[in-house]
Each structure stands twice: as structure tokens, then as C-alpha cells.
Short mmCIF file of C-alpha atoms in Angstrom, two decimals:
data_model
loop_
_atom_site.label_atom_id
_atom_site.label_comp_id
_atom_site.label_asym_id
_atom_site.label_seq_id
_atom_site.Cartn_x
_atom_site.Cartn_y
_atom_site.Cartn_z
CA MET A 1 7.07 8.88 3.82
CA LYS A 2 7.33 5.62 5.78
CA GLN A 3 9.97 3.21 4.47
CA PRO A 4 11.39 -0.01 5.89
CA THR A 5 14.59 0.23 7.91
CA SER A 6 17.86 -1.08 6.51
CA THR A 7 17.51 -4.14 8.73
CA ALA A 8 13.98 -4.77 7.47
CA LEU A 9 15.10 -4.28 3.86
CA ALA A 10 17.88 -6.81 4.32
CA ARG A 11 15.39 -9.31 5.69
CA LEU A 12 12.95 -8.70 2.83
CA THR A 13 15.76 -9.04 0.30
CA ASP A 14 16.81 -12.39 1.79
CA MET A 15 13.20 -13.55 1.67
CA ARG A 16 12.82 -12.44 -1.95
CA ARG A 17 15.93 -14.35 -2.98
CA ASP A 18 14.78 -17.43 -1.11
CA LEU A 19 11.44 -17.32 -2.96
CA HIS A 20 13.30 -16.83 -6.23
CA ALA A 21 15.40 -19.93 -5.57
CA HIS A 22 12.27 -21.99 -4.84
CA PRO A 23 9.72 -21.07 -7.56
CA GLU A 24 6.29 -22.65 -7.60
CA LEU A 25 3.80 -22.67 -10.46
CA GLY A 26 0.18 -21.56 -10.24
CA PHE A 27 -1.91 -23.44 -7.65
CA GLU A 28 1.30 -25.17 -6.49
CA GLU A 29 2.48 -22.30 -4.24
CA VAL A 30 2.39 -24.45 -1.09
CA ARG A 31 5.78 -23.39 0.29
CA THR A 32 5.31 -19.75 -0.72
CA SER A 33 1.83 -19.57 0.83
CA ALA A 34 3.09 -21.09 4.07
CA ILE A 35 5.85 -18.48 4.30
CA VAL A 36 3.34 -15.70 3.64
CA ALA A 37 0.81 -17.00 6.18
CA GLN A 38 3.43 -17.46 8.89
CA HIS A 39 4.76 -13.94 8.37
CA LEU A 40 1.30 -12.39 8.54
CA ARG A 41 0.44 -14.35 11.68
CA SER A 42 3.66 -13.19 13.33
CA LEU A 43 2.31 -9.64 12.93
CA GLY A 44 -0.94 -10.49 14.70
CA LEU A 45 -3.12 -10.34 11.57
CA ASP A 46 -6.15 -12.52 10.98
CA VAL A 47 -5.00 -14.99 8.34
CA THR A 48 -7.13 -17.09 6.00
CA GLU A 49 -5.46 -19.72 3.83
CA GLY A 50 -6.67 -21.84 0.93
CA ILE A 51 -8.72 -19.18 -0.85
CA GLY A 52 -8.88 -20.11 -4.50
CA GLY A 53 -6.55 -23.04 -3.83
CA THR A 54 -3.32 -21.64 -2.46
CA GLY A 55 -4.33 -18.01 -1.92
CA VAL A 56 -3.80 -16.21 1.39
CA VAL A 57 -5.51 -13.16 2.86
CA GLY A 58 -4.21 -11.34 5.93
CA THR A 59 -6.59 -8.84 7.51
CA LEU A 60 -5.59 -5.86 9.63
CA ARG A 61 -8.70 -4.40 11.24
CA THR A 62 -8.69 -1.28 13.41
CA GLY A 63 -12.17 -0.15 14.39
CA ASP A 64 -14.84 0.86 11.93
CA GLY A 65 -14.20 2.60 8.65
CA PRO A 66 -13.57 1.83 5.00
CA SER A 67 -11.70 -1.20 3.72
CA VAL A 68 -9.03 -1.61 1.08
CA GLY A 69 -7.55 -4.60 -0.73
CA LEU A 70 -3.87 -4.76 -1.69
CA ARG A 71 -2.96 -7.57 -4.08
CA ALA A 72 0.32 -9.35 -4.81
CA ASP A 73 0.72 -12.41 -7.06
CA MET A 74 2.93 -15.32 -5.97
CA ASP A 75 3.41 -17.78 -8.84
CA ALA A 76 6.38 -18.50 -11.09
CA LEU A 77 6.58 -19.59 -14.73
CA ALA A 78 7.28 -22.94 -16.37
CA MET A 79 10.56 -21.96 -18.04
CA PRO A 80 14.29 -22.42 -17.38
CA GLU A 81 16.49 -19.76 -15.81
CA THR A 82 19.67 -18.82 -17.71
CA GLY A 83 20.83 -16.12 -15.30
CA THR A 84 23.36 -17.14 -12.69
CA PRO A 85 22.79 -15.14 -9.48
CA PRO A 86 23.54 -17.02 -6.26
CA TRP A 87 19.78 -17.21 -5.70
CA ALA A 88 18.97 -18.69 -9.13
CA SER A 89 16.16 -21.22 -9.36
CA THR A 90 16.96 -24.58 -7.81
CA ILE A 91 14.07 -26.26 -9.62
CA PRO A 92 14.69 -27.14 -13.29
CA GLY A 93 12.14 -25.74 -15.70
CA LYS A 94 10.65 -23.27 -13.22
CA MET A 95 11.65 -19.67 -12.50
CA HIS A 96 10.37 -16.34 -11.25
CA ALA A 97 10.58 -14.63 -14.63
CA CYS A 98 8.01 -11.92 -13.90
CA GLY A 99 8.97 -10.67 -10.45
CA HIS A 100 6.15 -12.15 -8.40
CA ASP A 101 8.74 -13.02 -5.76
CA GLY A 102 9.39 -9.29 -5.44
CA HIS A 103 5.68 -8.47 -5.41
CA THR A 104 5.15 -10.90 -2.54
CA VAL A 105 7.86 -9.49 -0.27
CA MET A 106 6.91 -5.86 -0.96
CA LEU A 107 3.38 -6.49 0.27
CA LEU A 108 4.72 -8.38 3.29
CA GLY A 109 6.97 -5.41 4.02
CA ALA A 110 3.95 -3.12 3.88
CA ALA A 111 2.12 -5.42 6.30
CA ASP A 112 5.06 -5.01 8.70
CA LEU A 113 4.76 -1.21 8.71
CA LEU A 114 0.98 -0.99 8.73
CA ALA A 115 0.66 -3.54 11.55
CA ALA A 116 3.14 -1.50 13.62
CA ASP A 117 1.12 1.70 13.09
CA PRO A 118 -2.33 0.66 11.95
CA PRO A 119 -4.66 3.10 10.18
CA ALA A 120 -8.33 3.33 11.07
CA GLY A 121 -10.25 0.89 8.94
CA THR A 122 -9.50 -2.49 7.37
CA VAL A 123 -6.64 -3.57 5.15
CA HIS A 124 -6.88 -6.91 3.34
CA PHE A 125 -3.45 -8.13 2.16
CA ILE A 126 -4.37 -10.41 -0.76
CA PHE A 127 -1.74 -12.91 -1.93
CA GLN A 128 -3.01 -14.41 -5.16
CA PRO A 129 -1.97 -17.71 -6.73
CA ALA A 130 -1.80 -18.56 -10.41
CA GLU A 131 -1.72 -15.19 -12.14
CA GLU A 132 0.25 -16.58 -15.09
CA GLY A 133 -2.68 -17.80 -17.14
CA ARG A 134 -4.05 -20.40 -14.73
CA GLY A 135 -6.95 -18.34 -13.43
CA GLY A 136 -6.02 -17.62 -9.81
CA ALA A 137 -7.90 -14.32 -9.48
CA LYS A 138 -11.09 -15.78 -10.93
CA ARG A 139 -10.79 -18.75 -8.60
CA MET A 140 -10.41 -16.47 -5.57
CA VAL A 141 -13.45 -14.42 -6.60
CA GLU A 142 -15.50 -17.59 -7.12
CA ASP A 143 -14.34 -18.73 -3.67
CA GLY A 144 -16.00 -15.65 -2.17
CA LEU A 145 -13.00 -13.33 -1.81
CA PHE A 146 -14.98 -10.09 -1.97
CA ARG A 147 -17.95 -11.49 -0.07
CA ARG A 148 -15.72 -12.68 2.78
CA PHE A 149 -13.34 -9.72 2.62
CA PRO A 150 -15.30 -6.71 1.30
CA CYS A 151 -13.15 -3.97 -0.25
CA ASP A 152 -14.20 -0.43 -1.04
CA ARG A 153 -11.18 -0.21 -3.35
CA VAL A 154 -8.55 -2.65 -4.57
CA PHE A 155 -5.02 -1.98 -5.82
CA GLY A 156 -2.49 -3.98 -7.83
CA LEU A 157 1.19 -3.30 -8.52
CA HIS A 158 3.59 -4.79 -11.08
CA ASN A 159 7.27 -4.18 -11.69
CA MET A 160 8.33 -2.69 -15.02
CA PRO A 161 11.85 -3.03 -16.48
CA GLY A 162 12.99 0.18 -18.13
CA LEU A 163 11.70 2.47 -15.38
CA ALA A 164 14.01 3.52 -12.53
CA VAL A 165 13.57 1.58 -9.29
CA ASP A 166 12.15 4.66 -7.55
CA GLU A 167 9.95 5.66 -10.49
CA MET A 168 6.30 4.73 -11.00
CA ALA A 169 3.67 4.95 -13.71
CA VAL A 170 0.02 5.57 -12.80
CA VAL A 171 -2.62 6.04 -15.49
CA ALA A 172 -6.42 6.02 -15.43
CA GLY A 173 -8.42 4.01 -17.96
CA PRO A 174 -7.29 0.93 -19.93
CA GLN A 175 -4.01 -0.41 -18.63
CA LEU A 176 -3.80 -4.03 -19.79
CA ALA A 177 -5.60 -5.83 -22.58
CA SER A 178 -8.03 -8.68 -22.42
CA SER A 179 -6.32 -12.01 -23.03
CA ASP A 180 -8.39 -14.60 -24.87
CA SER A 181 -7.64 -17.66 -26.98
CA TRP A 182 -9.29 -18.92 -30.15
CA ARG A 183 -9.15 -22.10 -32.23
CA ALA A 184 -10.38 -22.87 -35.74
CA VAL A 185 -10.21 -26.44 -37.07
CA PHE A 186 -10.95 -26.66 -40.81
CA ARG A 187 -12.28 -30.10 -41.74
CA GLY A 188 -12.19 -31.38 -45.30
CA VAL A 189 -11.83 -34.72 -47.06
CA GLY A 190 -8.35 -36.18 -47.18
CA THR A 191 -7.01 -37.49 -50.45
CA HIS A 192 -3.87 -38.11 -52.48
CA GLY A 193 -1.84 -34.96 -52.99
CA ALA A 194 -1.81 -35.61 -56.73
CA LYS A 195 -5.60 -35.94 -56.87
CA PRO A 196 -6.94 -32.88 -54.98
CA HIS A 197 -10.19 -32.94 -56.98
CA LEU A 198 -11.20 -36.15 -55.18
CA GLY A 199 -11.16 -34.48 -51.75
CA ARG A 200 -11.71 -31.18 -50.04
CA ASP A 201 -8.47 -29.43 -49.05
CA PRO A 202 -8.56 -27.95 -45.51
CA ILE A 203 -5.04 -26.53 -45.82
CA THR A 204 -6.02 -24.18 -48.64
CA ALA A 205 -8.99 -22.97 -46.60
CA ALA A 206 -6.73 -22.46 -43.57
CA GLY A 207 -4.29 -20.49 -45.71
CA HIS A 208 -7.00 -18.12 -46.93
CA PHE A 209 -8.15 -17.69 -43.34
CA LEU A 210 -4.64 -16.83 -42.17
CA ALA A 211 -4.17 -14.33 -44.96
CA ALA A 212 -7.47 -12.63 -44.19
CA LEU A 213 -7.15 -12.63 -40.40
CA GLN A 214 -5.46 -9.23 -40.18
CA THR A 215 -8.36 -7.59 -41.99
CA ILE A 216 -10.21 -7.78 -38.67
CA PRO A 217 -8.10 -5.22 -36.77
CA GLY A 218 -7.20 -3.51 -40.05
CA ARG A 219 -10.59 -3.12 -41.68
CA VAL A 220 -13.40 -4.20 -39.31
CA VAL A 221 -12.53 -2.85 -35.86
CA ASP A 222 -12.66 0.94 -35.46
CA PRO A 223 -9.09 2.10 -36.21
CA LEU A 224 -9.21 4.31 -33.11
CA GLN A 225 -9.72 1.19 -30.96
CA PRO A 226 -6.59 -0.94 -30.39
CA ALA A 227 -6.96 -4.64 -31.13
CA VAL A 228 -4.61 -7.57 -31.68
CA VAL A 229 -5.42 -10.85 -33.41
CA SER A 230 -2.51 -13.26 -33.74
CA ALA A 231 -2.32 -16.81 -35.07
CA CYS A 232 0.21 -18.60 -32.88
CA SER A 233 -0.23 -22.27 -33.78
CA VAL A 234 -0.75 -24.05 -37.12
CA SER A 235 -0.99 -27.80 -37.48
CA ALA A 236 -1.85 -29.87 -40.56
CA GLY A 237 -0.65 -33.03 -42.21
CA ASP A 238 2.60 -34.90 -41.60
CA PRO A 239 6.02 -33.83 -42.92
CA ALA A 240 6.75 -37.51 -43.49
CA ALA A 241 3.73 -37.82 -45.81
CA LEU A 242 4.12 -35.03 -48.34
CA ASN A 243 1.80 -36.67 -50.86
CA VAL A 244 -1.22 -36.64 -48.55
CA ILE A 245 -3.83 -33.90 -48.29
CA PRO A 246 -5.00 -34.24 -44.66
CA ASP A 247 -8.52 -34.30 -43.34
CA PHE A 248 -8.09 -31.24 -41.12
CA ALA A 249 -5.98 -28.17 -40.45
CA ALA A 250 -5.96 -26.56 -37.01
CA ILE A 251 -5.10 -22.95 -36.21
CA GLY A 252 -5.03 -21.28 -32.82
CA GLY A 253 -4.08 -17.92 -31.43
CA THR A 254 -4.76 -15.01 -29.15
CA ALA A 255 -7.00 -11.94 -29.25
CA ARG A 256 -6.44 -8.73 -27.25
CA ALA A 257 -8.56 -5.63 -26.69
CA TYR A 258 -8.89 -2.76 -24.23
CA SER A 259 -12.68 -2.60 -24.10
CA PRO A 260 -15.46 -5.16 -23.59
CA GLN A 261 -17.09 -4.02 -26.82
CA VAL A 262 -14.03 -4.67 -28.99
CA ARG A 263 -13.46 -7.95 -27.16
CA ASP A 264 -16.96 -9.07 -28.17
CA GLN A 265 -16.33 -7.87 -31.72
CA LEU A 266 -13.14 -9.92 -32.04
CA GLU A 267 -14.94 -13.08 -30.94
CA THR A 268 -17.69 -12.50 -33.50
CA GLU A 269 -15.46 -11.46 -36.41
CA ILE A 270 -12.87 -14.26 -36.14
CA GLY A 271 -15.74 -16.74 -36.19
CA ARG A 272 -17.48 -14.99 -39.08
CA LEU A 273 -14.29 -15.10 -41.13
CA ALA A 274 -13.62 -18.76 -40.32
CA HIS A 275 -17.14 -19.88 -41.20
CA GLY A 276 -17.31 -17.72 -44.32
CA ILE A 277 -14.04 -19.04 -45.75
CA ALA A 278 -14.97 -22.62 -44.88
CA GLN A 279 -18.23 -22.26 -46.75
CA ALA A 280 -16.55 -20.66 -49.73
CA MET A 281 -13.95 -23.45 -49.90
CA GLY A 282 -16.40 -26.31 -49.48
CA VAL A 283 -15.14 -27.47 -46.06
CA THR A 284 -16.45 -27.12 -42.51
CA VAL A 285 -14.91 -25.46 -39.48
CA ASP A 286 -15.12 -25.91 -35.72
CA TYR A 287 -14.58 -22.54 -34.03
CA ASP A 288 -14.06 -21.82 -30.35
CA PHE A 289 -13.32 -18.54 -28.58
CA ILE A 290 -12.05 -19.09 -25.04
CA ARG A 291 -12.48 -16.08 -22.75
CA ARG A 292 -9.64 -15.98 -20.26
CA ILE A 293 -8.95 -12.53 -18.80
CA PRO A 294 -10.90 -9.26 -19.21
CA PRO A 295 -9.07 -5.97 -19.77
CA VAL A 296 -7.69 -4.10 -16.76
CA ILE A 297 -9.40 -0.68 -16.73
CA ASN A 298 -8.32 1.64 -13.93
CA ASP A 299 -11.12 3.44 -12.09
CA ALA A 300 -10.53 7.20 -12.23
CA ALA A 301 -11.07 8.05 -8.54
CA THR A 302 -9.10 5.04 -7.33
CA THR A 303 -6.28 5.88 -9.73
CA GLU A 304 -6.14 9.41 -8.34
CA LEU A 305 -5.48 7.98 -4.87
CA ALA A 306 -2.74 5.77 -6.31
CA LEU A 307 -1.23 8.76 -8.10
CA GLU A 308 -1.11 10.80 -4.89
CA ALA A 309 0.59 7.91 -3.08
CA ALA A 310 3.08 7.36 -5.91
CA ARG A 311 4.03 11.04 -5.96
CA GLU A 312 4.63 10.85 -2.22
CA VAL A 313 7.15 7.98 -2.50
CA SER A 314 8.70 8.12 -6.00
CA ALA A 315 12.00 10.03 -5.93
CA SER A 316 12.40 9.86 -9.73
CA GLY A 317 8.85 10.99 -10.37
CA VAL A 318 5.63 9.48 -11.63
CA ARG A 319 4.68 9.00 -15.27
CA THR A 320 1.06 9.68 -16.12
CA ASP A 321 1.46 9.16 -19.87
CA PHE A 322 2.65 5.56 -19.73
CA PRO A 323 1.14 3.56 -22.62
CA PRO A 324 -1.10 0.57 -21.86
CA SER A 325 0.27 -2.91 -22.41
CA THR A 326 -1.17 -5.61 -24.65
CA ALA A 327 -0.18 -8.14 -21.99
CA GLY A 328 -2.90 -9.30 -19.62
CA ASP A 329 -3.29 -9.67 -15.87
CA ASP A 330 -6.17 -11.34 -14.09
CA PHE A 331 -6.24 -8.51 -11.57
CA ALA A 332 -9.02 -7.55 -14.00
CA PHE A 333 -11.37 -9.91 -12.13
CA PHE A 334 -10.72 -7.97 -8.91
CA GLY A 335 -11.41 -4.69 -10.72
CA GLN A 336 -14.83 -6.04 -11.70
CA GLU A 337 -15.70 -6.53 -8.02
CA ALA A 338 -14.46 -3.21 -6.58
CA PRO A 339 -13.10 0.06 -8.00
CA GLY A 340 -9.49 -0.76 -8.83
CA ALA A 341 -6.17 0.71 -9.90
CA TYR A 342 -3.18 -1.18 -11.28
CA VAL A 343 0.16 0.64 -11.24
CA TRP A 344 3.73 0.11 -12.43
CA LEU A 345 6.90 0.24 -10.32
CA GLY A 346 10.30 0.55 -11.98
CA ASN A 347 12.60 -2.48 -12.04
CA GLY A 348 15.64 -0.63 -13.39
CA PRO A 349 17.36 -1.24 -16.75
CA ALA A 350 16.40 -4.32 -18.75
CA VAL A 351 19.88 -5.81 -18.52
CA ASP A 352 20.81 -7.85 -21.61
CA GLY A 353 17.22 -7.79 -22.78
CA ALA A 354 15.95 -9.44 -19.58
CA LEU A 355 12.35 -8.29 -19.79
CA HIS A 356 9.38 -10.07 -18.27
CA HIS A 357 9.18 -13.76 -19.20
CA ASN A 358 12.82 -13.75 -20.32
CA THR A 359 15.06 -16.56 -19.05
CA GLY A 360 17.59 -13.97 -17.88
CA TYR A 361 15.11 -11.84 -15.90
CA ASP A 362 15.53 -11.10 -12.20
CA PHE A 363 13.60 -8.78 -9.91
CA ASN A 364 15.65 -5.77 -8.84
CA ASP A 365 15.87 -5.76 -5.04
CA ALA A 366 16.60 -2.02 -5.08
CA ALA A 367 12.90 -1.51 -5.90
CA ILE A 368 11.66 -3.10 -2.67
CA ALA A 369 11.84 0.10 -0.58
CA THR A 370 9.76 2.15 -3.02
CA GLY A 371 7.23 -0.65 -3.44
CA VAL A 372 6.75 -1.05 0.31
CA ALA A 373 6.43 2.72 0.77
CA PHE A 374 3.82 2.91 -2.01
CA TRP A 375 1.68 0.17 -0.46
CA VAL A 376 1.75 1.91 2.91
CA ALA A 377 0.94 5.30 1.40
CA VAL A 378 -1.90 4.09 -0.81
CA ALA A 379 -3.50 2.10 2.01
CA ARG A 380 -3.51 5.13 4.29
CA ARG A 381 -4.90 7.41 1.59
CA ALA A 382 -7.62 4.92 0.63
CA LEU A 383 -8.71 4.58 4.25
CA SER A 384 -8.59 8.29 5.05
CA GLY A 385 -10.32 9.38 1.87
#
């Protein structure tokens, strides 16, 4: 098992903490991308910048043979940091609350080792911008990522609080849910709150819609197929005008599924419910379903390679029964272009509840060595197999 030296680990740790202190949001990763590109060039790799905006690809090519893509995301989140490590965010309202700083340096560490002892074939080190809901993977694909850098297989890795830093989880099949948004705006006729018969009340229609919404996963979708429909925003009227029935009531939310079929069903059924209730209540409705990220579904053969690599490097073992997450990741767009596998690497205990997207979160630097070793092992197995 090839791991970085203590000197290399110290350098990677310093780099990770520097990135943490200087977070950049999606498509704004100018400083981060420059650091990545410079590091890859120092290794003698072919480097292409500006893919999908601020994306970077470093290519290590050694003769003929298969090719593999290894992906790390680079962006931070628009949220404050409440933790107080010496390397805490120096930019108000921005922080690395999901560990993409760690993901970036682990892949750079793997580039160090693979460049020093290159396998036969081609490794594309893919540094993706804007994973956090801004569409970076889709933008890279549209910019010709897989046409310009063909991959026989592609791998993604994400840290997971609650697993030991030298523990991994690798599972075939659905791993992350689709992540879509929906909006329903009920439009009625505004009137005096004491004279509802003179108008058409959109709030009452919206209330019936909200109450009925959970019948979709509860009574329409196959109960053996996981699905989530959540209303996350409600807006109607003015709290300073409590004698006014407004003209409209707006509701928005998210929908999650693990299969394309259920994803399609959620789009259809939320709209059917909205239109049916609007008709029954004598109002109209504007309905939109905004497709954002497909589900991440791990290819079986590619996952088997990842499992072999994880077992090679994970001192605490590998979980193969790890449940899928209802969170989303736009690595899904890469998995639609080449057989893919998305795996989890432990981030240690969730100290004080500091899970992903928590203001107290920090990537655990003790996980860097295992992450680097996994990337090296999976690249070699993908190219030899």
C-alpha cells in the first residue's frame, strides 16, 4: 500500500488548512484552481484550466492503455464558520463546511505518488468547481470534459463524519438521491378578510395542497421505492395586513428519489396534486419542477474495483452495507458519461454535532493518508483491470 511520507503529509495538511482559511464559492474558485494547476504542473502533468468555468484537469499519460477519471470538488459554502481552529475561514459568510478542501488535497497527494511511479495508461485528475448546487459537474460535461478527456471509468470520494478516518464505505447501486426543486404558486382573487365570498382564497388552496403533499410518497409511490417530497418555503400575504386575503400563495420545496422512474413520478404527481386542488378550490396554479441533479447510482463492476482498493488501504475495514443518503451530489452527471463509483471515507467523530453543512464542521486531516492511498490504489486497479 503506497502512502505519502510524513513530510508529504505535513505539506498536504498545510495546504488543506490554507484552502480552508480561504474558501471560495462555486465558479469563484480562482485562487484554489490556481493552486491546483500550479501543483499539477510542478509534477510534469498536462494541465487544462477553465473547464466549466474554474475547473482544472491534470492528465498523466504513460503509453497506451485504459483511462480513468478521479474527481475532487473544490468549492465552499455560503455560510459562517463558528469553529475556531487557527485555520478558520478568513472570509465572512463563506466556509468549507463539507470538506472539499480535504478532497482537493487528497487528490493532489495522489497525483504526487502516481506521477512519481506512473501506471500504464492515462489518469485524469478532475478538479470540479461548484458542486454545492451551482451545477459545476454539468457545466464541465457541457464543456466537453469526457470528449476531451475520455474515461473508461470515473470515481468520486466524499468524507463522512461518523466513520473512522481509516474506514471506508463502498456500495453498489443507488448511493445518493436526485435533488430537484419545485414551485407551486396558487393564484386567486384578493379581497377583504371579512368578505371571503367576494374573492377566491389562494391560502386555503395552498393549505389543502400542503396537507395532501405527503400522500405522494405515502400512497402513490411504490412503498418499496424511497422518495422524499418536502415543502421548504411558504409565502402569502403580509403580517402587517391581517384583514387582507392575498391574490396568491407560493410554496416551494425539494424532491428526492433514487431512480429515474420515481424521479419522473414525483414531478408528475406533485403537479397533478397542485392542479387538482386548484381546480377544486376555484383558483389557478403555476407549477414548475426544476431538475437539478440526477441520482448517483454506482456501477457494479466499477464499484468492485473501488471495493478492492478500499480493502487494500482501510485499516479499520470497509462497510458494504452503508445506507444511501438522501443528499445529492452532481458527480451523478459524470456517472452518466462513464461507469462510475462514488465512495465514502471516514472523517472521524462528528464532534459537537459538526456534520456536513454545519457551521462547526472541519475536515479531519488524519483522513488524508487513507484518502491519498485509496486514490492511488483505485487508479492502479482501474488501469490494470
